[in-house]
Coordinates of C-alpha atoms in Angstrom, one line a residue:
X1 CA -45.6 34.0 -6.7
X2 CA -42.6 33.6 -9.2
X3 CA -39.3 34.4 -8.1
X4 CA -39.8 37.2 -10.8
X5 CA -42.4 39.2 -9.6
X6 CA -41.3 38.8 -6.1
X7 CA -37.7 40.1 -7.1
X8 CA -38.3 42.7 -9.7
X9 CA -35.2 43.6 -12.0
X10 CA -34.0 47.2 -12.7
X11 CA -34.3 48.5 -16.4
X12 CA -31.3 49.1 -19.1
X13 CA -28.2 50.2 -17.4
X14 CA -28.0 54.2 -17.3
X15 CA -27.0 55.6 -20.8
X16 CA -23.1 55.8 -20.7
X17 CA -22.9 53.5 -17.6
X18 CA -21.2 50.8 -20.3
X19 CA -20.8 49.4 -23.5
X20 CA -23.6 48.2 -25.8
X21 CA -24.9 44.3 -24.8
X22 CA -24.2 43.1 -28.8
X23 CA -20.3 44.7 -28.7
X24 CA -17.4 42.4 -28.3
X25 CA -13.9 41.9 -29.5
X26 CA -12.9 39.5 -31.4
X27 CA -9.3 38.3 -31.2
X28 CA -6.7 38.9 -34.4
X29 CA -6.5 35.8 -36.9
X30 CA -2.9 35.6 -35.1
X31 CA -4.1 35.3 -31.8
X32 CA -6.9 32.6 -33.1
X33 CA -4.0 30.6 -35.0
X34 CA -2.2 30.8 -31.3
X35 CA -5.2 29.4 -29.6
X36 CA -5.6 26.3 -31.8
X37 CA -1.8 25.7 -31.9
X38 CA -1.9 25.8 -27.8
X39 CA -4.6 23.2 -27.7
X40 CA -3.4 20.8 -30.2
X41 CA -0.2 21.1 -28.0
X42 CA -2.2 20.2 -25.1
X43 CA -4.1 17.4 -26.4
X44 CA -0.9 15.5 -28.4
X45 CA 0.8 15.5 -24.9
X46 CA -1.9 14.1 -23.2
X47 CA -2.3 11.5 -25.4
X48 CA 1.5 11.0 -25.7
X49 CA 1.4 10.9 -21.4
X50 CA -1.5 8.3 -21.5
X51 CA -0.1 6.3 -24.0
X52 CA 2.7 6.0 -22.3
X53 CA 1.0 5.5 -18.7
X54 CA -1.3 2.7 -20.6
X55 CA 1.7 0.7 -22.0
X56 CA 3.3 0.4 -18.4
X57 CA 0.1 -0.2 -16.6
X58 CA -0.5 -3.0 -19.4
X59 CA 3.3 -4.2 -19.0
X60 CA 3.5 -4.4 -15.0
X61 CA -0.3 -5.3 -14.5
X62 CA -1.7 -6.9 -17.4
X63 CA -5.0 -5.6 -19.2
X64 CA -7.4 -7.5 -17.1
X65 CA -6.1 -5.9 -13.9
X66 CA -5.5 -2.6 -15.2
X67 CA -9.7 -2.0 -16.4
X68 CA -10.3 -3.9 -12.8
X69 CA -8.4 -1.6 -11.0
X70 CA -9.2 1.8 -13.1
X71 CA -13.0 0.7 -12.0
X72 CA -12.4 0.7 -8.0
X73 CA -10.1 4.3 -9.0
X74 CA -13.1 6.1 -10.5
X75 CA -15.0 5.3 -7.1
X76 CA -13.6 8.3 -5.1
X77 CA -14.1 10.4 -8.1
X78 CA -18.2 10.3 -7.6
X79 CA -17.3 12.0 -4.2
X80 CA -14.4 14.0 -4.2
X81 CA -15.4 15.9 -7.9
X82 CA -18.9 16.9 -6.4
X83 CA -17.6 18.4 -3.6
X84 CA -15.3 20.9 -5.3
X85 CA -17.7 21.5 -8.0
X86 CA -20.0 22.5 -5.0
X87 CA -17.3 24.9 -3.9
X88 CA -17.5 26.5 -7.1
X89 CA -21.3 27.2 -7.3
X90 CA -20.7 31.0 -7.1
X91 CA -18.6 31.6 -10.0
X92 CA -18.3 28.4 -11.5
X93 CA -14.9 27.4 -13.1
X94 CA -14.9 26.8 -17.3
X95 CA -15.4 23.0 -17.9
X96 CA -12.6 22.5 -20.3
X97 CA -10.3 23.8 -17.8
X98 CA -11.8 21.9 -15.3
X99 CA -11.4 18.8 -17.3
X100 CA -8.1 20.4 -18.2
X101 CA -7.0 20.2 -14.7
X102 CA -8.3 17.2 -14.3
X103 CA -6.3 15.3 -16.8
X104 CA -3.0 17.5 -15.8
X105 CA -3.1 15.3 -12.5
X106 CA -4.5 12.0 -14.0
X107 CA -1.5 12.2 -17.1
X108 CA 1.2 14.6 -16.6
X109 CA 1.3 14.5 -13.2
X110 CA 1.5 10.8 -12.2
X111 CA 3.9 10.4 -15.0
X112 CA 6.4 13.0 -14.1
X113 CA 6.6 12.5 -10.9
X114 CA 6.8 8.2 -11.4
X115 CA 9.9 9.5 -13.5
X116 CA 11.2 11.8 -10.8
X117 CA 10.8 9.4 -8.0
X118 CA 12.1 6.6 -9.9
X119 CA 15.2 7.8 -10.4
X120 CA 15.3 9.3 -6.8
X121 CA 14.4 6.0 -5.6
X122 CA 17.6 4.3 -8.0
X123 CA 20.0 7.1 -6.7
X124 CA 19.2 6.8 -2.6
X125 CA 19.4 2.9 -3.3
X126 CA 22.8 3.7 -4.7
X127 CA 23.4 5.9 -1.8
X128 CA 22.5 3.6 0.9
X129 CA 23.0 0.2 -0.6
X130 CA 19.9 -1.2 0.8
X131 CA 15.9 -1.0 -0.8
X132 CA 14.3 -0.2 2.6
X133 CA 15.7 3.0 3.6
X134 CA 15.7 4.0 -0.3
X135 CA 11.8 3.2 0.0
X136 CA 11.5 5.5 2.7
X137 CA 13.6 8.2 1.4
X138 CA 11.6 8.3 -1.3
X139 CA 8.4 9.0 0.5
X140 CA 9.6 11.2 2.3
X141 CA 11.4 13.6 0.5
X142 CA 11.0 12.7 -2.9
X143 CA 7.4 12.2 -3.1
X144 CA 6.1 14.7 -1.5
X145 CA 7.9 17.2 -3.0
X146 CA 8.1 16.3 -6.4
X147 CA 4.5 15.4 -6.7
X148 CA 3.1 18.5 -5.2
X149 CA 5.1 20.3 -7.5
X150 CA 4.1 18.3 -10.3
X151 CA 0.0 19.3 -9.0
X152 CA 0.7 22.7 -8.1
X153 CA 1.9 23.7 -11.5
X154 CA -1.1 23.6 -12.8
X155 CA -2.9 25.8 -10.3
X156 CA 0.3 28.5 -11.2
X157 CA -0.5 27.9 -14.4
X158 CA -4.2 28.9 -14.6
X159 CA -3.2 31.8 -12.6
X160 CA -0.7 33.3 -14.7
X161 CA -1.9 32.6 -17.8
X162 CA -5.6 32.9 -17.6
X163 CA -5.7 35.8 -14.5
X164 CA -9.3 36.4 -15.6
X165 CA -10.8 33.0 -15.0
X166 CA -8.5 32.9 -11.4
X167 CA -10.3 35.3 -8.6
X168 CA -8.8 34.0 -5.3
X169 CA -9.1 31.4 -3.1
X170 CA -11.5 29.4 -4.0
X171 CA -10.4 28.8 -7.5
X172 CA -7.0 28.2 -5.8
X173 CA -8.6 25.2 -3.8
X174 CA -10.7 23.8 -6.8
X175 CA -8.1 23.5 -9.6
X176 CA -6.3 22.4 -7.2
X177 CA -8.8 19.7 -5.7
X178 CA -9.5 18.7 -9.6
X179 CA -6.2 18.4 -10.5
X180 CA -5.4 15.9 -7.4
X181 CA -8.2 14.4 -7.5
X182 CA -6.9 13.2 -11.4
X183 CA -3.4 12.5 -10.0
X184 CA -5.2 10.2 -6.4
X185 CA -7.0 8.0 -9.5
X186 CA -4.2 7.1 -11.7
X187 CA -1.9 6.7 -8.3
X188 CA -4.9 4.3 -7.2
X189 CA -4.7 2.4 -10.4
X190 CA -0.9 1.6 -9.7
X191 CA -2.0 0.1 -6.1
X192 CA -5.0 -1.7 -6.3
X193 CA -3.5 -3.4 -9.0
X194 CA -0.7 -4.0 -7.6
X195 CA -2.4 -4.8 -4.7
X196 CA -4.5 -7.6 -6.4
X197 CA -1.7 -9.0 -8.0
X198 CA 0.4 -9.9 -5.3
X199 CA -2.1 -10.3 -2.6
X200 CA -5.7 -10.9 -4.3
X201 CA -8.6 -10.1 -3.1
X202 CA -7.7 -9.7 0.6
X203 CA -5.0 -7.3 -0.1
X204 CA -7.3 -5.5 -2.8
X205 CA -10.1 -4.8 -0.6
X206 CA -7.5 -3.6 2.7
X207 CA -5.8 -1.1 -0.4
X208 CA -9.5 -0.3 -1.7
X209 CA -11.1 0.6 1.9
X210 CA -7.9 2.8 2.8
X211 CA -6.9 4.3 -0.2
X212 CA -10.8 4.9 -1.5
X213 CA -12.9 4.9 1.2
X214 CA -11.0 6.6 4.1
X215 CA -9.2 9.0 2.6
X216 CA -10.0 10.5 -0.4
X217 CA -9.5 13.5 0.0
X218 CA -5.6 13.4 1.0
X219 CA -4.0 14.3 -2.2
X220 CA -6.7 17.0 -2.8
X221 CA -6.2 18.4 0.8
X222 CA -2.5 18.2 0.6
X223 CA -2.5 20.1 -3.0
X224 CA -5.0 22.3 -2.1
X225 CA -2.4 24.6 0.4
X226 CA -0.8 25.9 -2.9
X227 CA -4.2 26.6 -4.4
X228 CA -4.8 28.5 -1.3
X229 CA -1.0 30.1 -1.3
X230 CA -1.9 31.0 -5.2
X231 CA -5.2 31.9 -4.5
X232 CA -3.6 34.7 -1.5
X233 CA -1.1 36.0 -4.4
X234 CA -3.7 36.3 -6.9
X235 CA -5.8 38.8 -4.3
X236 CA -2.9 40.7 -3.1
X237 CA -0.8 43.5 -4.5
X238 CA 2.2 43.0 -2.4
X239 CA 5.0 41.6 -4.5
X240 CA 6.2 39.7 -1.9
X241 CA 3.3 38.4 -0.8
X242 CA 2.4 36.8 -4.2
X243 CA 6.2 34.8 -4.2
X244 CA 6.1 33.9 -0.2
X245 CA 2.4 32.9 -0.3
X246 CA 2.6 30.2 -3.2
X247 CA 6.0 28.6 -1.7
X248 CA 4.4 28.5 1.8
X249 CA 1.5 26.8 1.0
X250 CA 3.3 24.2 -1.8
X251 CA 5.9 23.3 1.5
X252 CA 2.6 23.3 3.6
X253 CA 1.5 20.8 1.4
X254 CA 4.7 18.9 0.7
X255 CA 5.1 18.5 4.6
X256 CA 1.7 17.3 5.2
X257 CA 2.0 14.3 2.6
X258 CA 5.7 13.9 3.9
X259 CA 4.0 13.1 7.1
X260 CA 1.2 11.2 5.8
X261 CA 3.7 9.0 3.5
X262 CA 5.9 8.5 7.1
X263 CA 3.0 6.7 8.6
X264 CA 2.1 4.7 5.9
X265 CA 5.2 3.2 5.3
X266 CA 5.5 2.3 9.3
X267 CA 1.9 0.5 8.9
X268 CA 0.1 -0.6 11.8
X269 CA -0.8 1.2 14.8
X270 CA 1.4 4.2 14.0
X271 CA -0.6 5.0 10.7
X272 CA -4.1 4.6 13.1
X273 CA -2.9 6.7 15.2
X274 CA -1.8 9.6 12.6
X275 CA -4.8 9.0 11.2
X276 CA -6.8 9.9 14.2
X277 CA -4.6 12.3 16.0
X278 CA -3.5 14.2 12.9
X279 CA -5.0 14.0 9.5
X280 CA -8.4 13.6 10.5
X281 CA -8.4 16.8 12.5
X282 CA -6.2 18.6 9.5
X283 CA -9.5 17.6 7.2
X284 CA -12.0 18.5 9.6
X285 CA -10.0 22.3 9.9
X286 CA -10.0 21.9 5.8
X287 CA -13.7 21.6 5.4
X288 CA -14.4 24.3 8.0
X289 CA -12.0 26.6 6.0
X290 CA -13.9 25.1 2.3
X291 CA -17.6 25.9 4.3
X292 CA -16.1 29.7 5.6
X293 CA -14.5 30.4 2.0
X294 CA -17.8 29.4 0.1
X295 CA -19.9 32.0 2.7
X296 CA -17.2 34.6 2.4
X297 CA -17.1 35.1 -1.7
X298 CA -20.9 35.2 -1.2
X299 CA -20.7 38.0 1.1
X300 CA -17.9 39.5 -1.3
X301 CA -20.0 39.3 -4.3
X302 CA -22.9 40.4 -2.3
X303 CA -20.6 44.0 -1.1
X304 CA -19.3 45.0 -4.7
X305 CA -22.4 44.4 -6.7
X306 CA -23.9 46.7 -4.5
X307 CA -21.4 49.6 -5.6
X308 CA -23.2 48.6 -9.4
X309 CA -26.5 48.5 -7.9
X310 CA -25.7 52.2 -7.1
X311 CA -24.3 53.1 -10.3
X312 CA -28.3 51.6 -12.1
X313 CA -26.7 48.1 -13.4
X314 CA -28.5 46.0 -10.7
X315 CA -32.1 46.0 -8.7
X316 CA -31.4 45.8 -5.0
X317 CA -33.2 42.0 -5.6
X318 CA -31.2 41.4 -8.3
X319 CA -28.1 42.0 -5.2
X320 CA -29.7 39.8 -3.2
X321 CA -30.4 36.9 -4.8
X322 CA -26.6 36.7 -6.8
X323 CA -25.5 36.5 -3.3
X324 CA -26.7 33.4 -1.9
X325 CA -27.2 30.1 -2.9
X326 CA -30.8 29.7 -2.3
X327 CA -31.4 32.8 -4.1
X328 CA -29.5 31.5 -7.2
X329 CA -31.6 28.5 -7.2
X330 CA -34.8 29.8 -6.9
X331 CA -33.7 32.2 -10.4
X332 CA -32.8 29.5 -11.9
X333 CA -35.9 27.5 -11.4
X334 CA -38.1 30.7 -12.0
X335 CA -35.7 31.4 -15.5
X336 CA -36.5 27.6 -16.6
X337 CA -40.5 28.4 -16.1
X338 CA -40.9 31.4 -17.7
X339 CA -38.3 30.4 -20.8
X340 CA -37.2 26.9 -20.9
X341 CA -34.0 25.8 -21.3
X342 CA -32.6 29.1 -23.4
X343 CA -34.1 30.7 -20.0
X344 CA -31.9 28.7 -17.6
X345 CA -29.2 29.1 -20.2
X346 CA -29.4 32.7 -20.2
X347 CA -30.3 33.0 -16.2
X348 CA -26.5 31.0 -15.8
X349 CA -24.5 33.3 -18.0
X350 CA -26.4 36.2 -15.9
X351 CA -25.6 34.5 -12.7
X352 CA -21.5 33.5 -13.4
X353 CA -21.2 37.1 -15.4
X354 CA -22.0 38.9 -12.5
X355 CA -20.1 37.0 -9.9
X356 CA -17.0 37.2 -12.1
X357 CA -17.7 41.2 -12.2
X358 CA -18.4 41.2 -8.1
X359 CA -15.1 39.1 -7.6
X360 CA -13.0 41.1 -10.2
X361 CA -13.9 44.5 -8.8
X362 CA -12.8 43.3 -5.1
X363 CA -9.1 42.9 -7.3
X364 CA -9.3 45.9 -8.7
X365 CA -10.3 47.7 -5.1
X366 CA -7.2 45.8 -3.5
X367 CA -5.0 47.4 -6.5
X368 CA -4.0 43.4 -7.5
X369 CA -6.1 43.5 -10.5
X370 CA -4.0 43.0 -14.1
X371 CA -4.2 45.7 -16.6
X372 CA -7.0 44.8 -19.0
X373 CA -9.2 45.1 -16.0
X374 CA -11.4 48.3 -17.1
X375 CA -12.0 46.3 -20.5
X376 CA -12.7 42.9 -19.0
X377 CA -15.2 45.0 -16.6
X378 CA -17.4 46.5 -19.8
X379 CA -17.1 43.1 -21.5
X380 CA -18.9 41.4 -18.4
X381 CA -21.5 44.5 -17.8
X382 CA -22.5 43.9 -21.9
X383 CA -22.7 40.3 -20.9
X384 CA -24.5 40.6 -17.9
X385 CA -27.2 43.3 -19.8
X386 CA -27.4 40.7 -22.9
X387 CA -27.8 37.7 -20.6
X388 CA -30.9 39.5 -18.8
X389 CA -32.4 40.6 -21.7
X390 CA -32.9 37.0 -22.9
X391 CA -34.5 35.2 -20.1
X392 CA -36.8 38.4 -20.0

């Protein structure tokens, strides 16, 4: 039996309950002009940053080195981007801010904060007289604090900028993932490379297994306590709240890679056993917290569609299935059988609409909703009613 006939779906929303599917708004010729001027913006400085990045990495590593190295980089990508995109099954992020966010921490990132710590790194050398304890200055309080700000901007960004594409927590921790996930692969070019070419392929393969293969997920983790700190002020209407919340998860964040930086510059047995006493149990606590957050925006999603399924906009199946993941799937693959790929298509807008409606009324029941709330509400229910008329 089809997941169709087994689920059943309720018929066109109750007259009055919203706007007609077809109506929409279109934005002024202004606000168009605005749009395209913003993007240009966006992509002339990230070429202008990876021009920039290319021409240093050519002039301290050579070309050869450089493509070698930006190969081992992209390794960690194939398992760190999966994993956050797999936290955002429910109500899956826009791809071109995704890929946004992505080159924010591969571009912009890395090369303001190389700037920043440079000159740190110049003035404590100044300071102290001597390289070492500038070295370590640096990684401790320059570092970490410069480039989680340099991450977390981006998150803050999204947040204020685009509030209807930000619902909480779990967006907090996947721009944020993405966005150090780009900033981990351009830092990983600088060492490998640098890494061949002073030590070859012995020091390569040391850099590759520690900086790769065991931990990953640092610069994600570490950047991820803002997204969570944004993600608390973006679901709250205390006013303090949403400035305390942001700050103490970026210092979270900034002390963890403080701490992380301290033991790699001692090497040895000290950075074994911060490894094993300390950050593997801080990313074993982060992946409980990733698994709990995924189950709990399925559970929230589940609780305010209900309140639509009440008002005629949803079947009680309809409920059931946009709150679990195995539900989702089996729509999808029942959408795809009955009407192709427009089908799937359609079954995906239906599926993201209504999670985006679930998560936007918990905001607007916590009062921390923004103003164009009760508009962005009817857009998505004339979404959500177009979307299931197709793959009908």
């Amino acid at each position: 039996m089809t997941w169709g006939q087994e689920q059943g779906y309720a018929g066109p929303p109750v007259a009055g309950a919203g706007p007609d599917p077809g109506d929409s708004r279109r934005g002024s010729g202004r606000a168009a002009v605005r749009r395209w001027l913003l993007g240009g913006l966006v992509v002339v400085g990230f070429a202008i940053a990876a021009v920039v990045l290319a021409v240093y990495y050519n002039a301290t590593l050579g070309v050869v080195t450089t493509l070698f190295a930006v190969l081992l980089a992209a390794i960690p990508l194939g398992i760190v981007i999966p994993s956050f995109l797999w936290l955002d099954r429910f109500e899956a992020e826009p791809n071109r801010y995704l890929l946004v966010a992505f080159l924010w921490g591969a571009l912009v990132a890395a090369l303001a904060a190389g700037v920043f710590n440079t000159g740190a790194n110049i003035a404590f050398r100044a300071a102290t007289g001597a390289d070492h304890p500038a070295m370590l200055a640096t990684a401790i309080f320059s570092a970490p604090l410069v480039e989680e700000a340099a991450k977390g901007l981006l998150v803050l960004l999204v947040w204020r900028l685009r509030r209807r594409e930000f619902d909480g927590i779990i967006d907090g921790i996947v721009y944020a993932g993405v966005v150090a996930a780009g900033f981990a692969f351009t830092e990983n070019i600088q060492y490998l490379g640098m890494a061949y070419a002073d030590g070859g392929d012995q020091a390569l393969t040391g850099t590759f297994i520690a900086r790769c293969l065991f931990t990953p997920f640092a610069h994600p983790m570490f950047t991820a306590m803002t997204g969570i700190g944004i993600g608390v002020a973006a679901s709250t209407r205390s006013r303090a709240l949403k400035v305390v919340a942001p700050l103490g998860g970026y210092l979270l964040g900034a002390a963890l890679h403080a701490l992380w930086n301290l033991a790699a510059f001692s090497g040895g047995n000290g950075l074994l056993a911060v490894y094993l006493v300390v950050e593997v149990p801080i990313f074993l606590g982060f992946v409980v917290l990733v698994v709990w957050a995924r189950r709990r925006e399925g559970r929230l999603i589940g609780r305010y569609l209900s309140q639509y399924a009440d008002a005629g906009w949803f079947s009680r199946g309809e409920v059931q299935m946009l709150s679990t993941m195995s539900g989702r799937r089996a729509a999808r693959a029942w959408a795809r059988g009955t009407g192709g790929r427009r089908g799937l298509a359609s079954m995906r807008r239906f599926q993201d609409a209504a999670s985006e409606l679930a998560l936007l009324r918990a905001r607007m029941q916590h009062s921390a909703a923004d103003r164009e709330a009760l508009q962005t509400e009817r857009e998505l229910l004339g979404s959500i009613t177009a979307a299931r008329q197709r793959f009908l």
